[in-house]
PDB file of C-alpha atoms and ligand atoms in Angstrom:
ATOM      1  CA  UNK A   1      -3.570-160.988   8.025  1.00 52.00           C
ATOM      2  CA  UNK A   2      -2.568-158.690   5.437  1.00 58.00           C
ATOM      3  CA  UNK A   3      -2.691-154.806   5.062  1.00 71.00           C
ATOM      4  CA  UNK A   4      -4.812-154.444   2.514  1.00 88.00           C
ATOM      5  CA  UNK A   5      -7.289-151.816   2.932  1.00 95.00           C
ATOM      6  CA  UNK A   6     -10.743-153.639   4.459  1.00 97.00           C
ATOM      7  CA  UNK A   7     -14.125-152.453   4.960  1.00 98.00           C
ATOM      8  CA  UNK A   8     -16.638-152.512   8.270  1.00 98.00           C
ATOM      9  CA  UNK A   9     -19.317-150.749   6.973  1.00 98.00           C
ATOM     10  CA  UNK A  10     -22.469-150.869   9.136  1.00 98.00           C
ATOM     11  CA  UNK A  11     -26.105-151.917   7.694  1.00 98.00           C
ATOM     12  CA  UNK A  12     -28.259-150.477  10.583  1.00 98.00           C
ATOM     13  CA  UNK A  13     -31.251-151.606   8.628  1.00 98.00           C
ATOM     14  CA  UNK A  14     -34.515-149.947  10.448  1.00 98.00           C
ATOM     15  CA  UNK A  15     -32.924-149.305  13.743  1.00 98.00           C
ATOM     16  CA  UNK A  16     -32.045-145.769  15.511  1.00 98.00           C
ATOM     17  CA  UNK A  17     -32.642-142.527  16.776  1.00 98.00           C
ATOM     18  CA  UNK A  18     -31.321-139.357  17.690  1.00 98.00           C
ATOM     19  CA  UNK A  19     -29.955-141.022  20.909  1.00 98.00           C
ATOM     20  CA  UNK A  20     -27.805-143.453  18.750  1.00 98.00           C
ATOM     21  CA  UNK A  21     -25.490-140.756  17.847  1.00 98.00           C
ATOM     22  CA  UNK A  22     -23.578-142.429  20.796  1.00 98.00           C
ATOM     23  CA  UNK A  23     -22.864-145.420  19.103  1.00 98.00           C
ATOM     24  CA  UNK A  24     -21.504-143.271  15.866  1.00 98.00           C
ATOM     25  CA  UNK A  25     -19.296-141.147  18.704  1.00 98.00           C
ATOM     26  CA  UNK A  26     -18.115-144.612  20.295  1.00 98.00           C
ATOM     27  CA  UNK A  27     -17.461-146.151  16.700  1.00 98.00           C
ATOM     28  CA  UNK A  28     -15.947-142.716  15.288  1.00 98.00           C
ATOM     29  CA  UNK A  29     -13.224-142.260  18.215  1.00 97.00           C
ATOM     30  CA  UNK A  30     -12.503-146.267  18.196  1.00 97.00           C
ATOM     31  CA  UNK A  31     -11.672-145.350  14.082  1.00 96.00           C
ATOM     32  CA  UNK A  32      -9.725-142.899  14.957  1.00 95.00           C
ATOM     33  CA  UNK A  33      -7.445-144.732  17.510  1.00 94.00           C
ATOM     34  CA  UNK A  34      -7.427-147.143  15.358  1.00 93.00           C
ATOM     35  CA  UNK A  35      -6.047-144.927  11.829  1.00 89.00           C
ATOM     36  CA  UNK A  36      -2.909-144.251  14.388  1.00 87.00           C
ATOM     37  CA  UNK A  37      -2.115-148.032  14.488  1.00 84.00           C
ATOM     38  CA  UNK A  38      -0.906-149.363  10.795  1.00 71.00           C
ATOM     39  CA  UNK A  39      -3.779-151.143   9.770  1.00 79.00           C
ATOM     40  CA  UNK A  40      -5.538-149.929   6.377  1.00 90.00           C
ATOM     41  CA  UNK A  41      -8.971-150.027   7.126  1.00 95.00           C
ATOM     42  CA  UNK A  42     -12.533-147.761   6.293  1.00 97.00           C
ATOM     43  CA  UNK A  43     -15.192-147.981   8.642  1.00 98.00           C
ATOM     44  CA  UNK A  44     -18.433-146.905   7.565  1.00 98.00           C
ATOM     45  CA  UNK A  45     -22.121-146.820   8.977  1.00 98.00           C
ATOM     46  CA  UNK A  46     -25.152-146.635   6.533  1.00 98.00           C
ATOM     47  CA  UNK A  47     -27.922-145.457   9.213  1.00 98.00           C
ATOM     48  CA  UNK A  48     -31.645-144.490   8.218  1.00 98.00           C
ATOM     49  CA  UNK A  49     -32.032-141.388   5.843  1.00 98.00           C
ATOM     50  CA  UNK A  50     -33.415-139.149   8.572  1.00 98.00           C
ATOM     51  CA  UNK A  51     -29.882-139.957  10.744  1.00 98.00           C
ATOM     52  CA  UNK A  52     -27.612-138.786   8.388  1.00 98.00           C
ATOM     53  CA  UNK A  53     -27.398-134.969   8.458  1.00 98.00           C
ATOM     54  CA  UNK A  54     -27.680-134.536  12.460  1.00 98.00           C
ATOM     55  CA  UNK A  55     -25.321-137.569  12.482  1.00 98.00           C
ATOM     56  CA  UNK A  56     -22.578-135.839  10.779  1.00 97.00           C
ATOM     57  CA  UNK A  57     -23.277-132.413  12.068  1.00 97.00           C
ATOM     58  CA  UNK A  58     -22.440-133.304  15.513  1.00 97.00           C
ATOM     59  CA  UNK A  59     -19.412-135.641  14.675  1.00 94.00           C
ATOM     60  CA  UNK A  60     -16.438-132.944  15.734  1.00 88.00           C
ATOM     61  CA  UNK A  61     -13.981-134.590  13.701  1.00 92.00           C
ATOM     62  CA  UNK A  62     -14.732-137.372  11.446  1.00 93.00           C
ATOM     63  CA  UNK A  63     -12.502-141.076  11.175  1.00 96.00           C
ATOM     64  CA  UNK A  64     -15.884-142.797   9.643  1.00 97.00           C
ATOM     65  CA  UNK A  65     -18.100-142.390   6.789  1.00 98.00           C
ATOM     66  CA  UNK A  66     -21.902-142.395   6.609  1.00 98.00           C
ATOM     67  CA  UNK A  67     -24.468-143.872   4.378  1.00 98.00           C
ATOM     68  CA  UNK A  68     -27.925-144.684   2.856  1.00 98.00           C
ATOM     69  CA  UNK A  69     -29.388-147.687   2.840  1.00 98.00           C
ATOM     70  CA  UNK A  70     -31.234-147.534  -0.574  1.00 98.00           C
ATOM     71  CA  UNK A  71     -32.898-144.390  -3.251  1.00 98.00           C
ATOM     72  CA  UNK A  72     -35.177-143.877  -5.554  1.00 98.00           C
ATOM     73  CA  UNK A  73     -33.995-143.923  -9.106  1.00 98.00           C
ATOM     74  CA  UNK A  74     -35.414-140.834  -9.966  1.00 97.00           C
ATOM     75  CA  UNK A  75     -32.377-138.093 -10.284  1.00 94.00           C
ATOM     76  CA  UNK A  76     -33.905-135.351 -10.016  1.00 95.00           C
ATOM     77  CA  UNK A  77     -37.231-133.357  -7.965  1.00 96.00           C
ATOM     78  CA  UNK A  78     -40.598-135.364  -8.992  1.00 96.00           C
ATOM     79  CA  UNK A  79     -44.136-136.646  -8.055  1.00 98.00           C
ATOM     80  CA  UNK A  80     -42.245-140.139  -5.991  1.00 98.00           C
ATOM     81  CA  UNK A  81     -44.287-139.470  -2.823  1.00 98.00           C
ATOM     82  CA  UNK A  82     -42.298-140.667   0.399  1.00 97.00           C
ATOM     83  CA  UNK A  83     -38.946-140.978  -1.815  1.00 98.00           C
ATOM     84  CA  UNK A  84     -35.538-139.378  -1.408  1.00 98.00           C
ATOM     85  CA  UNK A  85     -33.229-139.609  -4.312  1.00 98.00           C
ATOM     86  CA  UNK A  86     -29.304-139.909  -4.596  1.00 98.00           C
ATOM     87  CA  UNK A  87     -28.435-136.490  -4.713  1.00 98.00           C
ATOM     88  CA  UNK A  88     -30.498-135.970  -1.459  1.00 98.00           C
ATOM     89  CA  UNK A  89     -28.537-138.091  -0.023  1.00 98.00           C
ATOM     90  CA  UNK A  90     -25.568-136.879  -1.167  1.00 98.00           C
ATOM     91  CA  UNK A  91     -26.571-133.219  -0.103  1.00 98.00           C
ATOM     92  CA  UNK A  92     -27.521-134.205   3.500  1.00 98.00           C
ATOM     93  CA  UNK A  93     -23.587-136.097   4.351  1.00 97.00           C
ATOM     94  CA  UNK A  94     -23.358-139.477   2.777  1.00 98.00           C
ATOM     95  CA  UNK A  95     -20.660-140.510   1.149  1.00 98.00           C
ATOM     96  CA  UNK A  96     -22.280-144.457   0.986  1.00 98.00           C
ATOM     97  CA  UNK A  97     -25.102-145.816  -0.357  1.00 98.00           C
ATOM     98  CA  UNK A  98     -26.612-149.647  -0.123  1.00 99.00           C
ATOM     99  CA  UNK A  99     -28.432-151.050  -3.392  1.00 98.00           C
ATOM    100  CA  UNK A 100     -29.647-153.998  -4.239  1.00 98.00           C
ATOM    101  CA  UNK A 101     -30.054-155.124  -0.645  1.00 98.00           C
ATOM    102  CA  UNK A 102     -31.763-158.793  -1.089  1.00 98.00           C
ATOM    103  CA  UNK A 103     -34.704-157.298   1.765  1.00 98.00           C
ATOM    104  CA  UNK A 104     -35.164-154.867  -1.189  1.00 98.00           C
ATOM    105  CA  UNK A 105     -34.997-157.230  -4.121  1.00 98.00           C
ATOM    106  CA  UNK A 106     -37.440-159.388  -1.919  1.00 97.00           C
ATOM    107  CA  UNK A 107     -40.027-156.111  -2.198  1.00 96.00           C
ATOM    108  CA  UNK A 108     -39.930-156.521  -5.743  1.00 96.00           C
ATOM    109  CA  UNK A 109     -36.510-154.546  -6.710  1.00 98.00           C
ATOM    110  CA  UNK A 110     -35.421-155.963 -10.161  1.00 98.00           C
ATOM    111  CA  UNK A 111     -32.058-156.113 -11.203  1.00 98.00           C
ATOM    112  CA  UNK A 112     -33.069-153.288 -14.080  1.00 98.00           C
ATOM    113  CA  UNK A 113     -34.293-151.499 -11.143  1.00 98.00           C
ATOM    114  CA  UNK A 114     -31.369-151.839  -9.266  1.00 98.00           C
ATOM    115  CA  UNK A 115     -29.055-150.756 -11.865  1.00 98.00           C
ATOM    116  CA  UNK A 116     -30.718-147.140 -12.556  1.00 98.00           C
ATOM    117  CA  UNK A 117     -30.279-146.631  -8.575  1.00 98.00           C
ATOM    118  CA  UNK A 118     -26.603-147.966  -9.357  1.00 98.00           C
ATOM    119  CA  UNK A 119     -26.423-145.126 -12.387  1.00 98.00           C
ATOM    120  CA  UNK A 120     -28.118-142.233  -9.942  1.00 98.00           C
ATOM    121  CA  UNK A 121     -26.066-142.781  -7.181  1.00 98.00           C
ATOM    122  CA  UNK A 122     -22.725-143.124  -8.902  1.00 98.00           C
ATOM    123  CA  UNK A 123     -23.664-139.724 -10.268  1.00 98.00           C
ATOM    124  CA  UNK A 124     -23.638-138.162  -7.178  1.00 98.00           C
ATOM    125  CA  UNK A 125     -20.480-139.651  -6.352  1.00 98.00           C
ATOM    126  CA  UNK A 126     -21.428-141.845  -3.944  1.00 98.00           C
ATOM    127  CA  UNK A 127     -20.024-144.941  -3.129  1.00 98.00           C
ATOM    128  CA  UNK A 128     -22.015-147.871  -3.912  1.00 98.00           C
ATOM    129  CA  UNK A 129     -22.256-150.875  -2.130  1.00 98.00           C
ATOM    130  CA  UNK A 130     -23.933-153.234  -4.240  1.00 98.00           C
ATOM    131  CA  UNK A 131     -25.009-156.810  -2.719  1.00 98.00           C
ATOM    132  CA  UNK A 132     -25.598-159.747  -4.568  1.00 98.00           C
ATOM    133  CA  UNK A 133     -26.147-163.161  -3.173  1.00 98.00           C
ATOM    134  CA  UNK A 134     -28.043-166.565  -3.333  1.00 98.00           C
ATOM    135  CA  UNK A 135     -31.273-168.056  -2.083  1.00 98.00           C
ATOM    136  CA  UNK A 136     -30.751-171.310   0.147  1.00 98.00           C
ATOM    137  CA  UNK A 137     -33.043-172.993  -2.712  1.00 98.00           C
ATOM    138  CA  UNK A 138     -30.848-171.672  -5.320  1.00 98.00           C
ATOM    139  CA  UNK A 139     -27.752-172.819  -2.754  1.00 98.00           C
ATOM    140  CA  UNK A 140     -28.987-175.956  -2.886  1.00 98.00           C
ATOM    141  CA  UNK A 141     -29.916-176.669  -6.780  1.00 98.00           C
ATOM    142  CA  UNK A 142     -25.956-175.577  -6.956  1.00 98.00           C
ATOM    143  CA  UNK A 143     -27.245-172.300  -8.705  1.00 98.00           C
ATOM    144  CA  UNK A 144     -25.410-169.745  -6.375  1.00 98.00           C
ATOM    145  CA  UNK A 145     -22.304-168.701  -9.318  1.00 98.00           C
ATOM    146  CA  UNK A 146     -25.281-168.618 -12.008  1.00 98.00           C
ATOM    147  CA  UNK A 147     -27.705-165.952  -9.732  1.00 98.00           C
ATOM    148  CA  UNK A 148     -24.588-164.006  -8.476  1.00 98.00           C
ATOM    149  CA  UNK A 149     -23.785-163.637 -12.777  1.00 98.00           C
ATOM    150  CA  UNK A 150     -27.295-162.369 -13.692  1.00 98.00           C
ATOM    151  CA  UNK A 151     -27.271-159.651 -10.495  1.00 98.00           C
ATOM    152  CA  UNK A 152     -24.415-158.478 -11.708  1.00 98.00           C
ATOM    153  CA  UNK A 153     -24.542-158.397 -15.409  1.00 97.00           C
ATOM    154  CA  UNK A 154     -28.292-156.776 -14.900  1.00 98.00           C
ATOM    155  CA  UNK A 155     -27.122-154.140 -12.403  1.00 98.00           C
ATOM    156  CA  UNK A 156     -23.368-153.597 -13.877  1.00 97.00           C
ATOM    157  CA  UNK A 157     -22.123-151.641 -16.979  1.00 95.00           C
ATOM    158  CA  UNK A 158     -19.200-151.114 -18.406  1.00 93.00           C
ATOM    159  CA  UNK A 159     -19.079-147.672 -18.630  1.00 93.00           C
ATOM    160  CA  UNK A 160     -19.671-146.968 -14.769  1.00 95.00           C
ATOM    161  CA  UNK A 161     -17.392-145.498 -12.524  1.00 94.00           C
ATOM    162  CA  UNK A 162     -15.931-148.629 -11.227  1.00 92.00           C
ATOM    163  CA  UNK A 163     -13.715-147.188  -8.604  1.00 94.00           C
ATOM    164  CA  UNK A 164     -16.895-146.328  -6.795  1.00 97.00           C
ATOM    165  CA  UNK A 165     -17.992-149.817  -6.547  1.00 97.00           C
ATOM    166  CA  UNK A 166     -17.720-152.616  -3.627  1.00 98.00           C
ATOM    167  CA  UNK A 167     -19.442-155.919  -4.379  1.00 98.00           C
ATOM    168  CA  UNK A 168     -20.995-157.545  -1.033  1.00 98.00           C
ATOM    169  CA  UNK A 169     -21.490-161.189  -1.348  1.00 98.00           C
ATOM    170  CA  UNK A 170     -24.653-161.838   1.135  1.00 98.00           C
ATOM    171  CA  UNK A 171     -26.217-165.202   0.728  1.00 98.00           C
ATOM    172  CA  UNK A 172     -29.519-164.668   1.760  1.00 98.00           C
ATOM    173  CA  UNK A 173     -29.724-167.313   3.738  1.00 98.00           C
ATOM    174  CA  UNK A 174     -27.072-166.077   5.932  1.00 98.00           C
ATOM    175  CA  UNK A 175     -28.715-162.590   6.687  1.00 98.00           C
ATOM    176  CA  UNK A 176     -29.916-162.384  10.609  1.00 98.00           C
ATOM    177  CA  UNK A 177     -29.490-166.243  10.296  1.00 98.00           C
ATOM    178  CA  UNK A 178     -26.321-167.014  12.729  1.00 97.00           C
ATOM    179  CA  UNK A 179     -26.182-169.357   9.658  1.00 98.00           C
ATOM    180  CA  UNK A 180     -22.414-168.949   7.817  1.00 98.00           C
ATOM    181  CA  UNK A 181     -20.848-170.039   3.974  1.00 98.00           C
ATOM    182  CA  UNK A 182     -17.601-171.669   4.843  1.00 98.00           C
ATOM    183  CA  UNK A 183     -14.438-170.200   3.652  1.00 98.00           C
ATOM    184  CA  UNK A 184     -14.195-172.015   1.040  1.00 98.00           C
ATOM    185  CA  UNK A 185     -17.290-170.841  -0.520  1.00 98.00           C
ATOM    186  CA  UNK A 186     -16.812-167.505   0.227  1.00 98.00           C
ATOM    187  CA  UNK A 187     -13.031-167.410  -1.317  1.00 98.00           C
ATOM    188  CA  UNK A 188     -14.911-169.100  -4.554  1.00 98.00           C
ATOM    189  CA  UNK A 189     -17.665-166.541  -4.552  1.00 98.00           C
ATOM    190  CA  UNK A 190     -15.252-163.498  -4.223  1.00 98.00           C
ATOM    191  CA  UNK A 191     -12.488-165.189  -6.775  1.00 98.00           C
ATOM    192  CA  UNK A 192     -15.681-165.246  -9.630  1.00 98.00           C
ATOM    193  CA  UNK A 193     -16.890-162.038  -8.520  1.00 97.00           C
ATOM    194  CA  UNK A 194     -13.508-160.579  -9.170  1.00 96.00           C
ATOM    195  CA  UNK A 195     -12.339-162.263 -12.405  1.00 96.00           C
ATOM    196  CA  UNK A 196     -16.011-161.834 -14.013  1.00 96.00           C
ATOM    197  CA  UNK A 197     -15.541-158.186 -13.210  1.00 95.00           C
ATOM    198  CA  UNK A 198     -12.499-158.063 -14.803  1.00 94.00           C
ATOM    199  CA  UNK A 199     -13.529-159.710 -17.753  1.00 94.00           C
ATOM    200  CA  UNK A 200     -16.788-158.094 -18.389  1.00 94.00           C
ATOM    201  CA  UNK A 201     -16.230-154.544 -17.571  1.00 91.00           C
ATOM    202  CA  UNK A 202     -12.926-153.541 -16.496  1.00 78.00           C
ATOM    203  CA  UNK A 203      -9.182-155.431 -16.770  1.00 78.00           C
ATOM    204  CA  UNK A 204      -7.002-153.271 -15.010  1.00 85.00           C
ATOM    205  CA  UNK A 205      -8.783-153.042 -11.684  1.00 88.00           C
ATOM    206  CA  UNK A 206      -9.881-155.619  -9.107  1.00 91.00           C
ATOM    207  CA  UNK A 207     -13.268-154.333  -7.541  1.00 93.00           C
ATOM    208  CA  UNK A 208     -13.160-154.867  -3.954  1.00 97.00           C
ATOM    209  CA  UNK A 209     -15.653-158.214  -2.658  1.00 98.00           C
ATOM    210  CA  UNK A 210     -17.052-158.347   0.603  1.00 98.00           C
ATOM    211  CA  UNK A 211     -18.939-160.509   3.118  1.00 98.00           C
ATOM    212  CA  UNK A 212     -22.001-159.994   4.855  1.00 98.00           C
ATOM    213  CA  UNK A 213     -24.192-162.095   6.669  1.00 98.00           C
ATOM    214  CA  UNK A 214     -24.443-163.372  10.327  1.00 98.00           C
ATOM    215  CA  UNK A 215     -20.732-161.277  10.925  1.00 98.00           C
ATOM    216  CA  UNK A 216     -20.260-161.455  14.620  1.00 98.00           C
ATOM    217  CA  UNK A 217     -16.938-160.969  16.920  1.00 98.00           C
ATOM    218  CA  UNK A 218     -16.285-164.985  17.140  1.00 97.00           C
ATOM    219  CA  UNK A 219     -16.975-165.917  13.478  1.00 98.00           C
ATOM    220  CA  UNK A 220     -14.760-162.576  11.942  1.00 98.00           C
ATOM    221  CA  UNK A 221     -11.423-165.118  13.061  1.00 97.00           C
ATOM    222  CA  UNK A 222     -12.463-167.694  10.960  1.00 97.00           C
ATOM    223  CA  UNK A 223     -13.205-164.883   7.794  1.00 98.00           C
ATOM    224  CA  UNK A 224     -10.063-162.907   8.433  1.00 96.00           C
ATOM    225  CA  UNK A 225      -8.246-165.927   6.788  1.00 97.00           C
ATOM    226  CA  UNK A 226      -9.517-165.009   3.772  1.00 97.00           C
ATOM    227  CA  UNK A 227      -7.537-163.131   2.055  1.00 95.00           C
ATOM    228  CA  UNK A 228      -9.936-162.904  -1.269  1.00 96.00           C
ATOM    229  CA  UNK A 229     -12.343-160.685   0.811  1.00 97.00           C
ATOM    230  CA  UNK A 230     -11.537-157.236   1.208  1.00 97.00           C
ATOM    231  CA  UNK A 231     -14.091-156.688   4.344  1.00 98.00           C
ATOM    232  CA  UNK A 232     -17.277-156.980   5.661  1.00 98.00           C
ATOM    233  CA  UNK A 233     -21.028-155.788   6.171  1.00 98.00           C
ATOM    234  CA  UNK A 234     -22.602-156.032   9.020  1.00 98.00           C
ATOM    235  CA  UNK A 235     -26.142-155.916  10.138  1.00 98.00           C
ATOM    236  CA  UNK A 236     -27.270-156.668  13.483  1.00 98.00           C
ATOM    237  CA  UNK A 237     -24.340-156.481  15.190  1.00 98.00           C
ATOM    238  CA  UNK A 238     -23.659-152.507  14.073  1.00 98.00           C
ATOM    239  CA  UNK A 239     -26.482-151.760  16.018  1.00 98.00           C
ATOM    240  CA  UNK A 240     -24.395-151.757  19.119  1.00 98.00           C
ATOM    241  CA  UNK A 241     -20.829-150.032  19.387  1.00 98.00           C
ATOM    242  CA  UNK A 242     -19.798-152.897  21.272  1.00 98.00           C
ATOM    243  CA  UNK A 243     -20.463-155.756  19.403  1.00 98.00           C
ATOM    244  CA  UNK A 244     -18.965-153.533  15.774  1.00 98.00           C
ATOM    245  CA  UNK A 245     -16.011-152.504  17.718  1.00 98.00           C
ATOM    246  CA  UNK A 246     -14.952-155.781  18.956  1.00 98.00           C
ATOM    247  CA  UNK A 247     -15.724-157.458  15.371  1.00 98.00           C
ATOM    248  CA  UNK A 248     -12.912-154.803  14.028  1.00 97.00           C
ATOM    249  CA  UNK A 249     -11.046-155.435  17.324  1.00 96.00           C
ATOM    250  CA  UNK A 250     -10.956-159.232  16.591  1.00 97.00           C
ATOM    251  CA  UNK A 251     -10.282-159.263  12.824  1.00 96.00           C
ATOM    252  CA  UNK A 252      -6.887-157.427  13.764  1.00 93.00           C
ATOM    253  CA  UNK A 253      -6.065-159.426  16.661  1.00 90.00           C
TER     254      UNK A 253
HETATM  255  P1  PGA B 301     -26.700-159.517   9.519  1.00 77.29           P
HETATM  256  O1  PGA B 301     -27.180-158.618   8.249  1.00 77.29           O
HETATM  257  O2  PGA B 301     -25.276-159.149   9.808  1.00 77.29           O
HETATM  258  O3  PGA B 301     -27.641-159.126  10.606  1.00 77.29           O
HETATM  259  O4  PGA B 301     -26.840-160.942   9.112  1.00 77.29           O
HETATM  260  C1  PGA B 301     -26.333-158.352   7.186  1.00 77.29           C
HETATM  261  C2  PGA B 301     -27.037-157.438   6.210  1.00 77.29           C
HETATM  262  O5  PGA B 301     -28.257-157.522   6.059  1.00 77.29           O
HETATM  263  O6  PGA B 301     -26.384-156.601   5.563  1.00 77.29           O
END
């Protein structure tokens, strides 16, 4: 294990109410025990729009982050019935925001699409967490390097604010699945991830690549021996304090 800094950041998906503020209280003191220990690490949990403000309102003191889960690409006010765009998000407490979620792309979000959310929500100066990842068809026709290249040289540009970017490799097959990539694959997605970033858009940094998909508190031993990934996202199982906490709790054991 290194002591790089890593990323849990929560995808609650559709899930949550007022009364789930106790899992952000049990998650948010756990953080904070845990930024008195040494180990370099951001914990953040992207909850449903309406969450957000009343979320970090009644945090006292505040060891996590919150986020969106998706925006229109509209910046500004408009006729977008039922849409909230980046800067309302911004202006009600997140700091995160999830695009190009492959549920989303599955509802018909292009990768042109995807990119003016990218644009809006960068910004705002939020942090984007941008997921790319492979079909098990395209998995299995060997395609998964050539899809993960056209997500992101349709989404990415080089004159974005690359600092604010994280790159989550989901396979798609792996969401909700209990269905994992082994190691090896992952290290060889997040090693093309990071040099085609490099090459395309920006030399001197290395954007941070992580995994998402079926993370659970047995399967994070096996992933914490990669040291190409730089942390993880994590659906189902952020949807209960316990099972996030002891996911963090295992990766540093
Ligand atoms: P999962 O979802 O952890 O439930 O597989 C991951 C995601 O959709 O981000």
């Amino acid at each position: 294990m290194t002591n790089k800094l890593k990323y849990f950041i929560g995808n609650w998906k559709m899930f949550g109410n007022l009364q789930s503020f106790a899992i952000v209280n049990r998650v948010n003191k756990f953080a904070h025990n845990l930024s008195k220990k040494h180990f370099k690490s951001k914990i953040v949990l992207c909850v449903p729009s309406t969450l957000i403000y009343f979320f970090k309102k009644k945090m006292k003191s505040t060891y996590i982050s919150l986020g969106a889960q998706n925006c229109h690409h509209y910046h500004g006010d408009g006729a977008f019935t039922g849409s909230i765009n980046a800067s309302m998000l911004k202006n009600s407490g997140s700091r995160y925001i999830i695009l190009g979620h492959s549920e989303n792309r599955s509802n018909g979000e292009s990768t042109s699409l995807i990119k003016k959310k990218i644009e809006s929500s960068l910004n705002q100066n939020l942090k984007v967490i941008f997921c790319v990842g492979e079909t098990l068809k395209e998995k299995k026709l060997g395609k998964t390097l050539s899809i993960i290249n056209k997500q992101i040289l349709g989404s990415l540009e080089k004159k974005m604010s690359f600092k604010n970017i994280i790159i989550a490799y989901e396979p798609v097959w792996s969401i909700g699945t209990n269905k994992i990539p082994t190691n090896a694959e992952i290290k060889k997605v997040a090693i093309y991830i990071k040099s085609l970033c490099k090459k395309r858009f920006y030399s001197n940094y290395t954007l941070p690549v992580i995994y998402g998909g079926s993370v659970n508190s047995k399967n994070i031993k096996i992933f914490s021996l990669i040291n190409d990934i730089d942390g993880f996202l994590i659906g189902g199982a952020s949807q209960s304090s316990i099972k996030f906490i002891d996911i963090i709790k295992n990766y540093y054991k």
